[in-house]
Coordinates of C-alpha atoms in Angstrom, one line a residue:
X1 CA 66.9 12.9 5.0
X2 CA 65.0 11.6 1.9
X3 CA 62.8 9.6 4.3
X4 CA 62.1 12.6 6.5
X5 CA 61.3 14.8 3.4
X6 CA 58.9 12.2 2.0
X7 CA 57.2 11.9 5.4
X8 CA 56.9 15.7 5.6
X9 CA 55.4 15.9 2.1
X10 CA 53.0 13.1 3.0
X11 CA 51.8 14.9 6.1
X12 CA 51.4 18.2 4.2
X13 CA 49.5 16.5 1.4
X14 CA 47.2 14.8 4.0
X15 CA 46.5 18.1 5.7
X16 CA 45.7 19.8 2.4
X17 CA 43.4 16.9 1.5
X18 CA 41.8 17.1 4.9
X19 CA 40.9 20.7 4.4
X20 CA 39.2 20.1 1.1
X21 CA 35.8 18.5 0.6
X22 CA 35.8 15.6 -1.8
X23 CA 35.0 16.7 -5.3
X24 CA 35.7 13.5 -7.2
X25 CA 32.1 13.6 -8.5
X26 CA 32.4 17.1 -10.0
X27 CA 33.0 18.0 -13.6
X28 CA 34.2 21.2 -15.1
X29 CA 34.7 22.7 -11.7
X30 CA 31.1 22.4 -10.7
X31 CA 29.0 19.6 -9.0
X32 CA 27.3 17.5 -11.7
X33 CA 25.1 15.4 -9.4
X34 CA 21.5 15.5 -8.5
X35 CA 18.3 17.3 -9.5
X36 CA 15.4 17.9 -7.1
X37 CA 11.9 19.1 -8.0
X38 CA 9.4 20.2 -5.3
X39 CA 5.6 20.6 -5.6
X40 CA 3.3 22.4 -3.1
X41 CA 0.0 20.8 -2.1
X42 CA -2.1 23.2 -4.3
X43 CA 0.1 22.7 -7.3
X44 CA -0.2 18.9 -7.3
X45 CA -3.0 16.8 -9.0
X46 CA -4.3 15.3 -5.7
X47 CA -3.1 17.6 -2.9
X48 CA 0.1 15.8 -2.3
X49 CA 3.2 17.7 -1.2
X50 CA 6.1 16.3 -3.2
X51 CA 9.9 16.3 -3.2
X52 CA 12.2 14.3 -5.3
X53 CA 15.8 13.5 -6.1
X54 CA 18.1 11.9 -8.7
X55 CA 21.3 10.7 -7.0
X56 CA 23.6 11.3 -10.0
X57 CA 27.0 10.0 -9.0
X58 CA 30.0 8.0 -10.2
X59 CA 30.7 6.8 -6.6
X60 CA 27.7 6.8 -4.4
X61 CA 26.4 3.4 -3.1
X62 CA 23.6 1.6 -5.0
X63 CA 22.0 -0.4 -2.2
X64 CA 18.9 0.7 -0.3
X65 CA 17.3 -0.7 2.9
X66 CA 14.8 0.3 5.6
X67 CA 16.2 1.3 9.0
X68 CA 13.8 0.3 11.8
X69 CA 12.6 2.6 14.5
X70 CA 14.3 2.3 17.9
X71 CA 12.0 3.1 20.9
X72 CA 15.1 3.0 23.1
X73 CA 18.2 3.8 21.2
X74 CA 21.1 1.8 22.7
X75 CA 23.7 4.2 21.3
X76 CA 24.6 7.2 23.4
X77 CA 26.6 8.8 20.7
X78 CA 25.9 9.1 16.9
X79 CA 29.1 8.7 14.9
X80 CA 29.9 11.3 12.3
X81 CA 31.8 10.6 9.1
X82 CA 33.4 12.4 6.2
X83 CA 33.1 11.0 2.6
X84 CA 36.4 10.5 0.9
X85 CA 37.0 9.0 -2.6
X86 CA 38.0 5.3 -2.5
X87 CA 39.5 3.5 -5.4
X88 CA 40.4 0.3 -3.6
X89 CA 37.5 -1.8 -4.8
X90 CA 36.4 -3.0 -8.2
X91 CA 34.6 0.3 -8.9
X92 CA 34.9 3.8 -7.6
X93 CA 33.2 4.2 -4.2
X94 CA 33.2 6.5 -1.2
X95 CA 34.9 5.6 2.1
X96 CA 33.4 7.1 5.2
X97 CA 36.1 8.2 7.6
X98 CA 35.0 8.6 11.3
X99 CA 35.7 12.1 12.5
X100 CA 33.8 12.4 15.8
X101 CA 30.3 12.1 17.3
X102 CA 27.3 14.0 18.5
X103 CA 24.8 12.9 21.2
X104 CA 22.4 10.3 19.8
X105 CA 18.7 10.6 19.9
X106 CA 17.0 8.7 22.8
X107 CA 14.6 7.2 20.3
X108 CA 14.5 7.2 16.5
X109 CA 12.0 6.9 13.7
X110 CA 12.0 4.3 10.9
X111 CA 13.3 5.6 7.5
X112 CA 14.2 4.6 4.0
X113 CA 17.9 4.4 4.0
X114 CA 18.9 5.5 0.5
X115 CA 22.4 6.9 0.1
X116 CA 20.8 10.3 1.1
X117 CA 18.2 9.1 3.5
X118 CA 14.8 10.0 2.0
X119 CA 11.6 9.4 4.0
X120 CA 10.6 8.4 7.5
X121 CA 7.5 6.8 9.1
X122 CA 5.9 10.3 9.7
X123 CA 6.0 11.3 6.0
X124 CA 8.9 13.6 6.5
X125 CA 10.7 13.4 3.1
X126 CA 14.0 14.8 1.8
X127 CA 15.6 15.4 -1.6
X128 CA 19.1 16.7 -2.2
X129 CA 21.3 18.7 -4.6
X130 CA 24.9 19.9 -4.2
X131 CA 25.7 23.5 -5.3
X132 CA 29.2 24.0 -4.0
X133 CA 29.5 27.5 -2.8
X134 CA 32.7 29.4 -2.0
X135 CA 35.6 27.1 -1.4
X136 CA 37.0 29.1 1.5
X137 CA 33.8 28.5 3.5
X138 CA 34.2 24.7 3.8
X139 CA 35.6 23.8 7.2
X140 CA 36.9 20.5 8.6
X141 CA 36.2 21.7 12.1
X142 CA 32.6 20.7 11.6
X143 CA 31.3 17.2 12.2
X144 CA 28.1 17.0 10.2
X145 CA 28.0 16.3 6.4
X146 CA 25.0 16.1 4.1
X147 CA 24.3 12.4 4.3
X148 CA 24.5 12.4 8.1
X149 CA 22.2 15.5 8.3
X150 CA 19.5 13.7 6.3
X151 CA 19.7 10.8 8.8
X152 CA 19.6 13.1 11.8
X153 CA 16.5 14.8 10.5
X154 CA 14.6 11.6 9.7
X155 CA 15.5 9.9 12.9
X156 CA 14.4 12.8 15.1
X157 CA 11.8 14.9 13.3
X158 CA 8.2 14.7 12.1
X159 CA 7.8 17.9 10.1
X160 CA 9.8 19.9 7.6
X161 CA 9.9 23.0 9.8
X162 CA 11.1 20.9 12.8
X163 CA 13.8 19.2 10.6
X164 CA 15.1 22.7 9.7
X165 CA 15.2 24.0 13.2
X166 CA 16.6 20.9 14.8
X167 CA 19.1 20.4 12.0
X168 CA 20.0 24.1 12.1
X169 CA 20.7 24.1 15.8
X170 CA 22.9 21.0 15.5
X171 CA 24.8 22.6 12.6
X172 CA 25.3 25.8 14.7
X173 CA 26.7 23.7 17.6
X174 CA 28.7 20.9 15.9
X175 CA 29.4 22.4 12.5
X176 CA 29.0 21.7 8.9
X177 CA 32.0 20.0 7.1
X178 CA 30.5 19.7 3.6
X179 CA 30.3 22.0 0.6
X180 CA 27.2 24.0 -0.2
X181 CA 24.1 21.8 -0.3
X182 CA 20.4 22.1 -0.8
X183 CA 18.0 19.8 1.0
X184 CA 14.4 19.9 -0.3
X185 CA 12.3 18.9 2.8
X186 CA 8.6 18.0 2.6
X187 CA 5.8 16.9 4.9
X188 CA 2.1 16.5 4.3
X189 CA 1.5 20.3 4.6
X190 CA 4.5 22.1 3.0
X191 CA 7.9 21.8 1.3
X192 CA 11.0 23.9 1.9
X193 CA 14.4 24.4 0.3
X194 CA 17.2 24.5 2.9
X195 CA 20.6 25.8 1.6
X196 CA 23.7 25.4 3.7
X197 CA 27.3 26.5 3.5
X198 CA 30.2 26.3 5.9
X199 CA 31.4 29.1 8.2
X200 CA 35.0 29.4 6.9
X201 CA 38.2 27.5 7.4
X202 CA 39.0 26.7 11.0
X203 CA 35.6 27.6 12.3
X204 CA 32.7 25.5 13.7
X205 CA 29.2 26.2 12.7
X206 CA 27.3 26.9 9.4
X207 CA 25.5 29.5 7.4
X208 CA 22.0 28.4 6.3
X209 CA 18.7 29.6 5.1
X210 CA 15.4 27.9 4.3
X211 CA 12.7 29.2 2.0
X212 CA 9.2 27.7 1.8
X213 CA 7.7 26.9 -1.6
X214 CA 4.3 28.5 -2.0
X215 CA 1.5 25.9 -1.8
X216 CA 0.5 26.6 -5.5
X217 CA 4.0 26.6 -6.8
X218 CA 6.8 24.2 -7.9
X219 CA 10.5 24.7 -7.5
X220 CA 13.8 23.1 -8.5
X221 CA 17.4 22.8 -7.4
X222 CA 19.9 21.6 -10.0
X223 CA 23.3 22.1 -8.5
X224 CA 23.0 25.8 -8.1
X225 CA 21.9 28.0 -5.2
X226 CA 18.4 29.5 -5.9
X227 CA 17.5 31.4 -2.8
X228 CA 17.8 35.1 -3.4
X229 CA 16.3 37.9 -1.3
X230 CA 15.2 36.7 2.2
X231 CA 12.9 38.3 4.8
X232 CA 13.8 36.9 8.2
X233 CA 10.8 38.8 9.7
X234 CA 8.5 36.6 7.6
X235 CA 8.8 33.4 9.7
X236 CA 6.1 31.7 7.7
X237 CA 8.3 31.5 4.6
X238 CA 11.9 31.9 5.8
X239 CA 14.1 30.5 8.5
X240 CA 17.8 31.4 8.7
X241 CA 21.0 31.1 10.9
X242 CA 21.7 34.1 13.1
X243 CA 25.0 34.7 11.3
X244 CA 23.6 34.9 7.8
X245 CA 24.2 38.7 7.4
X246 CA 27.1 39.2 9.8
X247 CA 29.4 36.6 8.2
X248 CA 28.7 38.0 4.8
X249 CA 29.8 41.4 6.0
X250 CA 32.8 40.0 7.8
X251 CA 34.0 38.2 4.7
X252 CA 33.4 41.2 2.4
X253 CA 30.8 39.3 0.4
X254 CA 28.1 41.9 1.0
X255 CA 27.8 45.6 1.8
X256 CA 24.8 46.5 3.9
X257 CA 23.8 49.3 1.5
X258 CA 23.3 46.8 -1.3
X259 CA 20.6 44.2 -1.9
X260 CA 21.2 40.9 -0.2
X261 CA 20.8 37.8 -2.4
X262 CA 21.9 34.6 -0.7
X263 CA 22.9 32.8 -3.9
X264 CA 25.1 35.6 -5.1
X265 CA 26.6 36.3 -1.6
X266 CA 27.5 32.7 -0.7
X267 CA 27.5 30.8 -4.0
X268 CA 28.0 33.2 -6.9
X269 CA 29.8 30.7 -9.2
X270 CA 26.9 28.3 -9.1
X271 CA 24.8 30.9 -11.0
X272 CA 27.3 30.9 -13.8
X273 CA 26.8 27.2 -14.7
X274 CA 24.6 26.4 -17.7
X275 CA 24.7 22.8 -16.6
X276 CA 22.5 24.0 -13.7
X277 CA 20.6 26.8 -15.2
X278 CA 19.4 24.9 -18.2
X279 CA 17.9 22.2 -16.0
X280 CA 16.1 24.9 -14.0
X281 CA 14.7 26.2 -17.3
X282 CA 13.7 22.8 -18.5
X283 CA 11.8 21.9 -15.4
X284 CA 9.9 25.2 -15.5
X285 CA 9.4 24.9 -19.3
X286 CA 7.9 21.5 -19.0
X287 CA 5.6 22.6 -16.1
X288 CA 4.7 26.1 -17.3
X289 CA 5.5 26.6 -21.1
X290 CA 3.3 29.7 -21.0
X291 CA 6.0 31.5 -19.2
X292 CA 8.3 31.3 -22.3
X293 CA 11.5 31.4 -20.1
X294 CA 14.8 32.0 -21.8
X295 CA 16.9 28.7 -21.9
X296 CA 20.0 30.8 -21.6
X297 CA 18.7 32.9 -18.7
X298 CA 20.8 33.3 -15.5
X299 CA 18.2 34.1 -12.9
X300 CA 14.9 32.2 -12.9
X301 CA 12.3 32.7 -10.2
X302 CA 12.8 30.6 -7.0
X303 CA 9.4 29.0 -7.8
X304 CA 6.7 29.2 -10.4
X305 CA 3.0 28.4 -10.7
X306 CA 2.6 25.5 -13.1
X307 CA 0.2 25.8 -16.1
X308 CA -1.7 22.7 -14.9
X309 CA -1.6 20.6 -11.7
X310 CA 1.5 18.4 -11.5
X311 CA 0.8 14.7 -11.7
X312 CA 3.0 11.8 -11.1
X313 CA 3.1 11.3 -14.8
X314 CA 4.4 14.8 -15.3
X315 CA 7.1 14.2 -12.6
X316 CA 8.2 11.1 -14.4
X317 CA 8.3 13.0 -17.7
X318 CA 10.5 15.6 -16.2
X319 CA 13.0 13.1 -14.8
X320 CA 13.1 11.1 -18.0
X321 CA 14.0 14.3 -20.0
X322 CA 17.2 14.8 -22.0
X323 CA 16.2 17.8 -24.1
X324 CA 15.1 15.6 -27.0
X325 CA 14.0 17.7 -30.1
X326 CA 15.1 20.9 -28.5
X327 CA 18.0 23.1 -29.7
X328 CA 20.0 21.4 -26.9
X329 CA 19.5 17.8 -28.0
X330 CA 23.0 16.3 -28.1
X331 CA 21.9 13.9 -30.9
X332 CA 20.5 16.6 -33.2
X333 CA 23.5 16.3 -35.6
X334 CA 23.8 12.5 -35.6
X335 CA 21.9 12.1 -38.8
X336 CA 21.7 9.5 -41.6
X337 CA 19.6 9.3 -44.8
X338 CA 16.5 7.1 -44.6
X339 CA 15.2 5.1 -47.6
X340 CA 13.6 8.2 -49.1
X341 CA 16.8 10.2 -48.8
X342 CA 15.5 12.3 -45.9
X343 CA 18.0 13.1 -43.2
X344 CA 16.9 11.6 -39.9
X345 CA 18.4 10.9 -36.5
X346 CA 20.4 7.7 -36.5
X347 CA 19.2 4.9 -34.3
X348 CA 22.7 4.8 -33.0
X349 CA 22.5 8.4 -31.8
X350 CA 23.1 8.2 -28.0
X351 CA 22.1 10.9 -25.6
X352 CA 23.9 9.1 -22.8
X353 CA 27.4 8.9 -24.1
X354 CA 30.4 9.0 -21.7
X355 CA 32.1 12.4 -21.8
X356 CA 35.1 11.3 -24.0
X357 CA 32.6 10.1 -26.7
X358 CA 31.5 13.7 -27.1
X359 CA 34.9 14.6 -28.5
X360 CA 34.6 11.7 -30.9
X361 CA 31.2 12.8 -32.2
X362 CA 32.1 16.6 -32.0
X363 CA 29.3 17.2 -29.5
X364 CA 29.4 20.5 -27.8
X365 CA 26.9 22.4 -25.7
X366 CA 26.2 24.6 -22.7
X367 CA 28.8 22.6 -20.8
X368 CA 31.5 22.8 -23.5
X369 CA 32.9 19.5 -24.6
X370 CA 30.9 17.9 -21.8
X371 CA 27.8 18.6 -23.9
X372 CA 24.6 19.4 -22.2
X373 CA 23.9 18.5 -18.6
X374 CA 20.5 16.9 -19.0
X375 CA 18.1 15.9 -16.3
X376 CA 18.2 12.1 -17.1
X377 CA 21.8 10.8 -16.8
X378 CA 23.5 7.5 -17.4
X379 CA 25.3 7.7 -14.0
X380 CA 22.2 8.1 -11.9
X381 CA 22.3 5.6 -9.0
X382 CA 18.7 5.9 -8.0
X383 CA 15.8 8.4 -8.2
X384 CA 12.9 9.2 -5.9
X385 CA 9.5 11.0 -6.3
X386 CA 7.9 11.3 -2.8
X387 CA 4.3 12.1 -2.1
X388 CA 3.3 13.3 1.4
X389 CA -0.5 13.3 1.9
X390 CA -2.3 14.7 4.9
X391 CA -5.6 12.8 4.5
X392 CA -4.1 9.4 5.0
X393 CA -2.4 7.7 7.9
X394 CA 1.3 8.2 7.8
X395 CA 2.2 4.7 6.8
X396 CA 0.0 4.9 3.7
X397 CA 0.2 8.6 3.0
X398 CA 3.9 8.7 2.6
X399 CA 5.0 6.9 -0.6
X400 CA 8.4 7.0 -2.1
X401 CA 8.4 6.2 -5.8
X402 CA 11.9 4.6 -6.2
X403 CA 13.7 4.0 -9.5
X404 CA 17.2 2.5 -10.1
X405 CA 19.8 3.8 -12.5
X406 CA 19.1 6.1 -15.5
X407 CA 15.5 7.3 -15.1
X408 CA 15.0 7.4 -18.9
X409 CA 15.3 3.6 -19.0
X410 CA 13.8 2.8 -15.6
X411 CA 10.5 2.5 -13.7
X412 CA 9.4 3.8 -10.3
X413 CA 8.0 1.4 -7.7
X414 CA 6.1 2.4 -4.5
X415 CA 7.9 2.2 -1.1
X416 CA 5.5 3.3 1.6
X417 CA 6.3 4.9 4.9
X418 CA 4.9 1.7 6.4
X419 CA 7.1 -0.6 4.3
X420 CA 9.5 -2.4 6.7
X421 CA 11.7 -4.3 4.2
X422 CA 12.9 -4.4 0.6
X423 CA 13.8 -7.2 -1.8
X424 CA 17.3 -8.7 -1.3
X425 CA 18.5 -7.3 -4.6
X426 CA 17.8 -3.7 -3.5
X427 CA 19.9 -4.3 -0.4
X428 CA 22.8 -5.9 -2.2
X429 CA 25.8 -3.5 -2.9
X430 CA 26.6 -3.1 -6.6
X431 CA 29.8 -1.1 -6.7
X432 CA 32.5 -2.6 -4.4
X433 CA 32.6 -6.1 -6.0
X434 CA 31.5 -5.0 -9.5
X435 CA 29.0 -6.6 -11.8
X436 CA 26.6 -9.1 -10.0
X437 CA 23.2 -10.6 -10.8
X438 CA 22.4 -10.2 -7.1
X439 CA 22.0 -6.4 -7.3
X440 CA 18.9 -4.5 -8.4
X441 CA 21.0 -1.6 -9.6
X442 CA 23.0 -3.8 -11.9
X443 CA 19.9 -5.2 -13.5
X444 CA 18.9 -1.7 -14.6
X445 CA 22.5 -0.4 -15.2
X446 CA 23.2 -3.3 -17.5
X447 CA 19.9 -2.9 -19.4
X448 CA 20.1 0.9 -19.6
X449 CA 23.7 0.9 -20.8
X450 CA 22.9 -1.6 -23.5
X451 CA 19.8 0.4 -24.6
X452 CA 21.8 3.6 -25.0
X453 CA 24.1 1.9 -27.6
X454 CA 21.2 1.9 -30.1
X455 CA 18.8 4.2 -28.3
X456 CA 16.7 5.1 -31.3
X457 CA 15.4 1.5 -31.5
X458 CA 16.0 -0.1 -28.1
X459 CA 14.2 2.6 -26.2
X460 CA 10.9 1.3 -27.8
X461 CA 11.6 -2.2 -26.5
X462 CA 12.0 -0.7 -23.0
X463 CA 9.0 1.5 -23.2
X464 CA 6.9 -1.4 -24.4
X465 CA 7.5 -3.1 -21.0
X466 CA 7.8 -0.2 -18.5
X467 CA 5.2 2.3 -19.7
X468 CA 2.2 0.0 -19.3
X469 CA 3.6 -1.2 -16.0
X470 CA 4.1 2.4 -14.7
X471 CA 0.6 3.3 -15.8
X472 CA -0.8 0.3 -14.0
X473 CA 1.0 1.2 -10.8
X474 CA -0.3 4.8 -10.9
X475 CA -3.9 3.9 -11.9
X476 CA -4.1 1.2 -9.2
X477 CA -2.7 3.4 -6.5
X478 CA -6.1 4.7 -5.2
X479 CA -7.7 1.3 -5.1
X480 CA -4.7 -0.4 -3.4
X481 CA -4.5 2.4 -0.8
X482 CA -8.2 2.1 -0.1
X483 CA -7.7 -1.6 0.7
X484 CA -4.7 -0.7 2.8
X485 CA -6.8 1.8 4.7
X486 CA -9.4 -0.8 5.5
X487 CA -6.7 -3.1 6.9
X488 CA -5.1 -0.2 8.8
X489 CA -8.4 0.6 10.6
X490 CA -8.5 -2.9 12.0
X491 CA -4.7 -3.5 12.5
X492 CA -1.9 -1.1 11.7
X493 CA 0.6 -4.0 12.0
X494 CA -1.3 -6.0 9.3
X495 CA -1.4 -2.9 7.1
X496 CA 2.4 -2.6 7.4
X497 CA 2.7 -6.2 6.2
X498 CA 0.3 -5.5 3.4
X499 CA 2.3 -2.5 2.2
X500 CA 5.6 -4.4 2.6
X501 CA 4.4 -7.3 0.5
X502 CA 3.2 -4.9 -2.2
X503 CA 6.5 -3.1 -2.4
X504 CA 8.4 -6.4 -2.5
X505 CA 6.2 -7.9 -5.1
X506 CA 6.8 -5.0 -7.5
X507 CA 10.5 -4.7 -6.6
X508 CA 11.1 -8.3 -7.4
X509 CA 9.0 -8.1 -10.6
X510 CA 10.8 -5.1 -12.1
X511 CA 14.2 -6.4 -11.3
X512 CA 13.4 -9.7 -13.0
X513 CA 12.0 -7.9 -16.0
X514 CA 15.1 -5.7 -16.2
X515 CA 17.3 -8.7 -16.5
X516 CA 15.0 -10.2 -19.1
X517 CA 15.0 -6.9 -21.0
X518 CA 18.8 -6.8 -21.0
X519 CA 18.9 -10.4 -22.4
X520 CA 16.3 -9.4 -25.1
X521 CA 18.4 -6.4 -26.2
X522 CA 21.6 -8.6 -26.4
X523 CA 19.7 -11.1 -28.6
X524 CA 17.5 -8.9 -30.8
X525 CA 20.2 -6.4 -31.6
X526 CA 23.2 -8.7 -32.0
X527 CA 25.7 -7.1 -34.5
X528 CA 23.7 -3.9 -34.5
X529 CA 25.7 -1.9 -32.0

């Protein structure tokens, strides 16, 4: 009898778990991972369309590679998987449980295979941010999750609008099994935010809406739904699933006599999170301080016009930000007296403390004892800033600036749409087997973790190396690409080799320098942290 009861309980537990999307990466009841900033072509410094992503996670994989195009896909079916927390290795990871399949594409495009696939050979680019949505909408009847949807789009599509319509049709047919997600999808002409939720328990399908960012605007998603009123008659700026209104009425989320706002209808709790709203404010504040937005505000515009054109340097500034010298600086009370008796911030003040250290140092904030949810995070796996440019051939025009680990202590290197391979260290897993000198992520994770222990001093050692190098990469971009274009006009194949060599040269260089920086910090600051 005891055996039967235990078996029954095990089955019930398994069923309950199967009906719940994995939330092991969430904190305080809300998703704490990922920030994406988007830029229209008339809002950027050079006419680029941009999307971006920080993969902020305690479990997501660290390795990155390039998936080659397949002119004739040997696979008839594309397997679908569901992410589940896995604690069977040396570090927390995700396992991917096979749950079914959909018909595979007859041919596929090459793409950068980050954990959330990010750019293909046609300059189609994707960023991502989870917003959760209503728990009762998640359905395990669906086959497609967020990571698989990114791959589907990049393997099969060439434009943002095509990615939304193709992805939307597949979601309607095969179903969404994830929580509420936002994908920020760019091509050389435009960038869109696509927000998706499930259809409800036991149902197959999805509810989704996409809104276009105006060409002269920027936008952000920071783990909260931001699409409000929609106009489905305006097909230039909106695309939506057919059930977007009917399911809301059926579920009692919306009465037709009242205004329809997608975020309050399908993800109302996400708008309550200061962990999200304050990041939205900070992105807009850094890009358009003239707006004087309220950092405690609940509803910001979907997009805004920046005060000045957004450069790569501005994007890096945004992603390195942790509210320093604002009222939300978590180190503002970590003070010591200097030689003159003036109270100053201690060099040991650490804006990247693990959550339980906040209690030790009595840090509180918009996220309670979790402090403030800043843009830069110590648990970032990788970050991207992607430029899509219409005036260049695809293999040169698409460039994914890729950084590993905490952006505040990292550097972005260029991975072009025509890049066909990455250094071995980028392709080496960092989490399952734990610490290893073979992994690019570990080079930056080790160095960044060390630097945070005496951030007030060590940050300057890091900046001394990375800032001139980042400036060199940005300043040399035009001349390098002009040379690449000359090669392309004679031989696209040779151009691809040229781009790949450049990516690998810089990838190997920054990883080597990250290891050296870590060693320097150990030595220089011995007994000081």
